[in-house]
Amino acid sequence: MSAGRILTPFFDLRERSVGKSGFFFLEHILKARLDLHMESGTNDLDQELNVYIAGLLDSLIRSDKLVRFKPYVSPFDNDVRQWLQQHPGLRNAYTVYRENADAGLLFSGLFSGFDHDGSYHRIVMTEHDEQGRIALYYELAASALAHLQGNNVSLVEVFESLAEHLDEILRIVKYAANSYFDLCERMSDGSLYHLNRELDELDIKKQYDEKLDEFLKYFSAYKETPTEAGREEVLRRVDELKQLRSDFRFDGT
């Protein structure tokens, strides 16, 4: 059922105790469901999906899974199609579609949003429907497995359910990754408050500099050709500057 053995031992530095990594991931997948009000039981296969996702996450921390070369895993459908043309057969099709779907789920769930605007991935994959691709590959993996071992195999239903409820699964994995797995540093409320204060101050300074440039332009024009309309324009800009900085002083008119 699982994407890998979920009994890898690990030492929890916070709890100072030994645990099983798969149970750690399973526990926090369940916590994420509760936090998101997506408790298990809404769909018939939720429990099986939880175990499968926990096993998939657990496989990331096992080096034999990470360092093994898999030329058929690619973000490009053409690469996958070419590999299958060169290595035909239902068993290969099952492995290729499943592992590409698994890789896509992990990448989209754990690491989405970390590619910057100028990155190769952002430029090349702009129009790419990754979520639709993952769902399709799970459906193809289910079909291949059904032809190999029959429709009664529980994994066939798991893959079909992953495809059908992929949006929910990704929400759960993303939430767990951000809230429990510490894949990215979270800011405290105090730090966020001070950051917002700094941003507000920068914005005010930018507005002040722009208004000051305008004021100097109008004041220079008024000094060259004094008029009542020009004087009012200068005073209006003085008021704007005082609103941005209370210590602004002007007595030139």
CSV table of C-alpha atoms in Angstrom, one decimal:
chain,number,residue,atom,x,y,z
A,1,MET,CA,0.0,0.0,0.0
A,2,SER,CA,2.6,2.6,1.0
A,3,ALA,CA,5.0,4.3,-1.4
A,4,GLY,CA,7.8,2.9,0.7
A,5,ARG,CA,8.4,1.2,4.1
A,6,ILE,CA,7.2,3.6,6.8
A,7,LEU,CA,9.2,2.1,9.6
A,8,THR,CA,12.5,4.0,9.2
A,9,PRO,CA,13.7,4.9,12.8
A,10,PHE,CA,14.6,8.5,13.6
A,11,PHE,CA,15.5,10.5,16.7
A,12,ASP,CA,13.2,13.4,17.5
A,13,LEU,CA,15.4,16.2,18.8
A,14,ARG,CA,12.4,18.1,20.3
A,15,GLU,CA,10.9,15.1,22.1
A,16,ARG,CA,14.3,13.5,22.7
A,17,SER,CA,12.9,10.1,21.8
A,18,VAL,CA,13.2,7.5,19.0
A,19,GLY,CA,10.3,7.2,16.6
A,20,LYS,CA,9.3,5.8,13.2
A,21,SER,CA,9.5,8.3,10.4
A,22,GLY,CA,6.4,7.0,8.6
A,23,PHE,CA,4.3,7.4,11.7
A,24,PHE,CA,5.6,10.9,12.1
A,25,PHE,CA,4.5,11.8,8.6
A,26,LEU,CA,1.2,10.0,9.0
A,27,GLU,CA,0.5,11.8,12.3
A,28,HIS,CA,1.1,15.2,10.8
A,29,ILE,CA,-0.9,14.4,7.6
A,30,LEU,CA,-3.8,13.7,10.0
A,31,LYS,CA,-3.1,16.9,11.9
A,32,ALA,CA,-3.2,18.9,8.7
A,33,ARG,CA,-6.5,17.4,7.8
A,34,LEU,CA,-7.9,18.5,11.2
A,35,ASP,CA,-6.6,22.0,10.8
A,36,LEU,CA,-8.0,22.3,7.4
A,37,HIS,CA,-11.4,20.8,8.4
A,38,MET,CA,-10.8,18.0,5.9
A,39,GLU,CA,-11.0,15.1,8.4
A,40,SER,CA,-10.6,11.5,7.2
A,41,GLY,CA,-13.8,9.8,6.3
A,42,THR,CA,-15.3,12.2,3.8
A,43,ASN,CA,-14.1,9.9,1.1
A,44,ASP,CA,-14.1,6.1,1.3
A,45,LEU,CA,-10.4,5.7,0.7
A,46,ASP,CA,-9.1,8.6,3.0
A,47,GLN,CA,-7.3,6.2,5.4
A,48,GLU,CA,-5.5,4.5,2.5
A,49,LEU,CA,-4.6,7.8,1.0
A,50,ASN,CA,-3.2,9.0,4.3
A,51,VAL,CA,-0.9,5.9,4.5
A,52,TYR,CA,0.1,6.2,0.9
A,53,ILE,CA,1.1,9.9,1.2
A,54,ALA,CA,3.0,9.2,4.5
A,55,GLY,CA,4.9,6.5,2.7
A,56,LEU,CA,5.7,8.8,-0.2
A,57,LEU,CA,7.0,11.5,2.2
A,58,ASP,CA,9.0,8.9,4.1
A,59,SER,CA,10.7,7.8,0.9
A,60,LEU,CA,12.3,11.2,0.6
A,61,ILE,CA,14.5,10.6,3.6
A,62,ARG,CA,15.8,7.3,2.4
A,63,SER,CA,19.0,7.9,0.4
A,64,ASP,CA,18.5,4.8,-1.8
A,65,LYS,CA,15.3,6.4,-3.2
A,66,LEU,CA,16.9,9.8,-3.8
A,67,VAL,CA,20.2,8.8,-5.5
A,68,ARG,CA,18.8,6.1,-7.8
A,69,PHE,CA,18.9,7.3,-11.4
A,70,LYS,CA,15.5,7.2,-13.1
A,71,PRO,CA,15.7,8.5,-16.6
A,72,TYR,CA,12.0,8.1,-17.1
A,73,VAL,CA,11.1,10.7,-14.5
A,74,SER,CA,10.8,14.0,-16.2
A,75,PRO,CA,8.6,17.2,-16.0
A,76,PHE,CA,8.1,16.9,-19.8
A,77,ASP,CA,5.5,14.5,-21.3
A,78,ASN,CA,7.6,14.1,-24.5
A,79,ASP,CA,10.5,12.6,-22.4
A,80,VAL,CA,8.2,10.2,-20.7
A,81,ARG,CA,6.5,9.2,-24.0
A,82,GLN,CA,9.9,8.6,-25.7
A,83,TRP,CA,11.1,6.4,-22.9
A,84,LEU,CA,8.0,4.3,-23.0
A,85,GLN,CA,8.3,3.9,-26.8
A,86,GLN,CA,11.8,2.6,-26.3
A,87,HIS,CA,10.8,0.4,-23.3
A,88,PRO,CA,7.3,-0.9,-24.1
A,89,GLY,CA,5.2,-3.1,-21.8
A,90,LEU,CA,2.5,-2.7,-19.1
A,91,ARG,CA,4.9,-3.2,-16.2
A,92,ASN,CA,7.1,-0.4,-17.5
A,93,ALA,CA,4.1,1.8,-18.1
A,94,TYR,CA,2.8,1.3,-14.6
A,95,THR,CA,6.2,2.1,-13.0
A,96,VAL,CA,6.8,5.2,-15.2
A,97,TYR,CA,3.3,6.7,-14.7
A,98,ARG,CA,3.3,6.0,-11.0
A,99,GLU,CA,6.8,7.4,-10.3
A,100,ASN,CA,6.2,10.5,-12.4
A,101,ALA,CA,2.9,11.1,-10.6
A,102,ASP,CA,4.5,10.6,-7.2
A,103,ALA,CA,7.4,13.0,-8.1
A,104,GLY,CA,4.9,15.6,-9.3
A,105,LEU,CA,2.8,15.3,-6.2
A,106,LEU,CA,5.9,15.8,-4.0
A,107,PHE,CA,7.3,18.7,-6.0
A,108,SER,CA,4.0,20.5,-6.2
A,109,GLY,CA,3.1,19.8,-2.6
A,110,LEU,CA,6.4,20.5,-0.9
A,111,PHE,CA,8.3,22.9,-3.1
A,112,SER,CA,5.7,24.9,-5.1
A,113,GLY,CA,6.2,28.7,-5.2
A,114,PHE,CA,10.0,28.6,-4.6
A,115,ASP,CA,11.0,29.2,-8.2
A,116,HIS,CA,11.6,32.8,-8.9
A,117,ASP,CA,10.2,34.7,-11.9
A,118,GLY,CA,13.4,34.4,-14.0
A,119,SER,CA,14.0,30.7,-13.2
A,120,TYR,CA,14.2,28.1,-16.0
A,121,HIS,CA,11.3,26.2,-14.5
A,122,ARG,CA,9.1,29.3,-14.3
A,123,ILE,CA,9.9,30.3,-17.9
A,124,VAL,CA,9.6,26.9,-19.6
A,125,MET,CA,6.7,25.6,-17.5
A,126,THR,CA,4.5,28.8,-17.5
A,127,GLU,CA,1.6,27.2,-19.4
A,128,HIS,CA,2.1,23.8,-18.0
A,129,ASP,CA,-0.8,22.2,-16.1
A,130,GLU,CA,1.1,20.2,-13.5
A,131,GLN,CA,-1.9,19.3,-11.4
A,132,GLY,CA,-3.8,17.9,-14.4
A,133,ARG,CA,-0.7,16.0,-15.5
A,134,ILE,CA,-0.2,14.4,-12.1
A,135,ALA,CA,-3.9,13.3,-12.0
A,136,LEU,CA,-3.7,11.9,-15.5
A,137,TYR,CA,-0.5,9.9,-14.7
A,138,TYR,CA,-2.2,8.4,-11.6
A,139,GLU,CA,-5.1,7.4,-13.8
A,140,LEU,CA,-2.8,5.8,-16.3
A,141,ALA,CA,-0.9,4.0,-13.5
A,142,ALA,CA,-4.2,2.7,-12.2
A,143,SER,CA,-5.2,1.4,-15.6
A,144,ALA,CA,-1.8,-0.3,-16.2
A,145,LEU,CA,-2.0,-1.9,-12.7
A,146,ALA,CA,-5.5,-3.1,-13.3
A,147,HIS,CA,-4.5,-4.8,-16.6
A,148,LEU,CA,-1.5,-6.4,-14.8
A,149,GLN,CA,-3.2,-7.6,-11.6
A,150,GLY,CA,-6.9,-7.0,-11.9
A,151,ASN,CA,-9.3,-4.3,-10.7
A,152,ASN,CA,-9.5,-5.8,-7.2
A,153,VAL,CA,-6.0,-4.6,-6.3
A,154,SER,CA,-6.4,-1.9,-3.6
A,155,LEU,CA,-3.7,0.3,-5.2
A,156,VAL,CA,-5.8,0.7,-8.3
A,157,GLU,CA,-8.5,2.4,-6.2
A,158,VAL,CA,-5.9,4.5,-4.4
A,159,PHE,CA,-4.5,5.8,-7.6
A,160,GLU,CA,-7.9,6.6,-8.9
A,161,SER,CA,-8.8,8.4,-5.7
A,162,LEU,CA,-5.6,10.4,-5.8
A,163,ALA,CA,-6.4,11.5,-9.3
A,164,GLU,CA,-10.0,12.4,-8.3
A,165,HIS,CA,-9.1,14.3,-5.1
A,166,LEU,CA,-5.7,15.6,-6.1
A,167,ASP,CA,-6.5,19.2,-5.2
A,168,GLU,CA,-7.4,18.3,-1.7
A,169,ILE,CA,-4.3,16.1,-1.3
A,170,LEU,CA,-2.1,18.9,-2.4
A,171,ARG,CA,-3.7,21.3,0.0
A,172,ILE,CA,-3.0,18.8,2.9
A,173,VAL,CA,0.6,18.2,1.9
A,174,LYS,CA,1.3,21.9,1.4
A,175,TYR,CA,-0.2,22.7,4.8
A,176,ALA,CA,1.7,20.0,6.5
A,177,ALA,CA,5.0,21.0,4.9
A,178,ASN,CA,4.6,24.6,5.9
A,179,SER,CA,3.2,24.0,9.4
A,180,TYR,CA,5.0,20.9,10.6
A,181,PHE,CA,7.9,19.9,8.5
A,182,ASP,CA,9.9,23.2,8.8
A,183,LEU,CA,10.8,23.2,5.1
A,184,CYS,CA,10.7,27.0,5.2
A,185,GLU,CA,11.3,29.4,8.1
A,186,ARG,CA,8.1,31.0,9.4
A,187,MET,CA,8.1,34.5,10.8
A,188,SER,CA,6.7,35.2,14.2
A,189,ASP,CA,3.8,37.6,14.6
A,190,GLY,CA,6.2,40.1,16.2
A,191,SER,CA,8.7,39.9,13.3
A,192,LEU,CA,5.9,40.2,10.8
A,193,TYR,CA,4.6,43.3,12.6
A,194,HIS,CA,8.0,45.0,12.5
A,195,LEU,CA,8.4,44.0,8.9
A,196,ASN,CA,5.1,45.6,8.0
A,197,ARG,CA,6.1,48.7,10.0
A,198,GLU,CA,9.4,49.0,8.0
A,199,LEU,CA,7.6,48.5,4.7
A,200,ASP,CA,5.1,51.3,5.7
A,201,GLU,CA,8.0,53.6,6.6
A,202,LEU,CA,9.7,52.9,3.3
A,203,ASP,CA,6.4,53.6,1.5
A,204,ILE,CA,6.0,56.9,3.3
A,205,LYS,CA,9.6,57.9,2.6
A,206,LYS,CA,9.0,57.2,-1.1
A,207,GLN,CA,5.9,59.3,-1.1
A,208,TYR,CA,7.7,62.1,0.8
A,209,ASP,CA,10.5,62.2,-1.7
A,210,GLU,CA,8.1,62.4,-4.6
A,211,LYS,CA,6.0,65.1,-3.0
A,212,LEU,CA,9.2,67.0,-2.1
A,213,ASP,CA,10.3,67.0,-5.8
A,214,GLU,CA,6.9,68.3,-6.8
A,215,PHE,CA,7.0,71.0,-4.1
A,216,LEU,CA,10.4,72.2,-5.2
A,217,LYS,CA,9.3,72.4,-8.9
A,218,TYR,CA,6.1,74.4,-8.0
A,219,PHE,CA,8.0,76.7,-5.5
A,220,SER,CA,10.7,77.4,-8.2
A,221,ALA,CA,7.9,78.3,-10.7
A,222,TYR,CA,6.2,80.5,-8.1
A,223,LYS,CA,9.4,82.4,-7.3
A,224,GLU,CA,10.0,83.0,-11.0
A,225,THR,CA,6.4,84.2,-11.6
A,226,PRO,CA,4.6,84.9,-8.3
A,227,THR,CA,0.8,84.5,-8.7
A,228,GLU,CA,-2.0,83.8,-6.2
A,229,ALA,CA,-2.8,80.5,-7.9
A,230,GLY,CA,0.9,79.5,-7.8
A,231,ARG,CA,1.1,80.4,-4.1
A,232,GLU,CA,-2.0,78.2,-3.3
A,233,GLU,CA,-0.4,75.4,-5.3
A,234,VAL,CA,2.8,75.7,-3.2
A,235,LEU,CA,0.8,75.8,0.1
A,236,ARG,CA,-1.2,72.7,-0.9
A,237,ARG,CA,2.0,70.8,-1.4
A,238,VAL,CA,3.3,72.0,1.9
A,239,ASP,CA,0.2,70.6,3.6
A,240,GLU,CA,0.8,67.2,1.9
A,241,LEU,CA,4.4,67.1,3.0
A,242,LYS,CA,3.4,68.0,6.6
A,243,GLN,CA,1.0,65.0,6.6
A,244,LEU,CA,3.8,62.7,5.6
A,245,ARG,CA,6.3,64.3,8.0
A,246,SER,CA,5.2,66.4,10.9
A,247,ASP,CA,8.6,68.0,11.2
A,248,PHE,CA,8.5,69.5,7.8
A,249,ARG,CA,8.8,73.3,8.0
A,250,PHE,CA,8.3,76.0,5.3
A,251,ASP,CA,7.9,79.8,5.7
A,252,GLY,CA,8.9,80.9,2.2
A,253,THR,CA,5.6,82.5,1.0
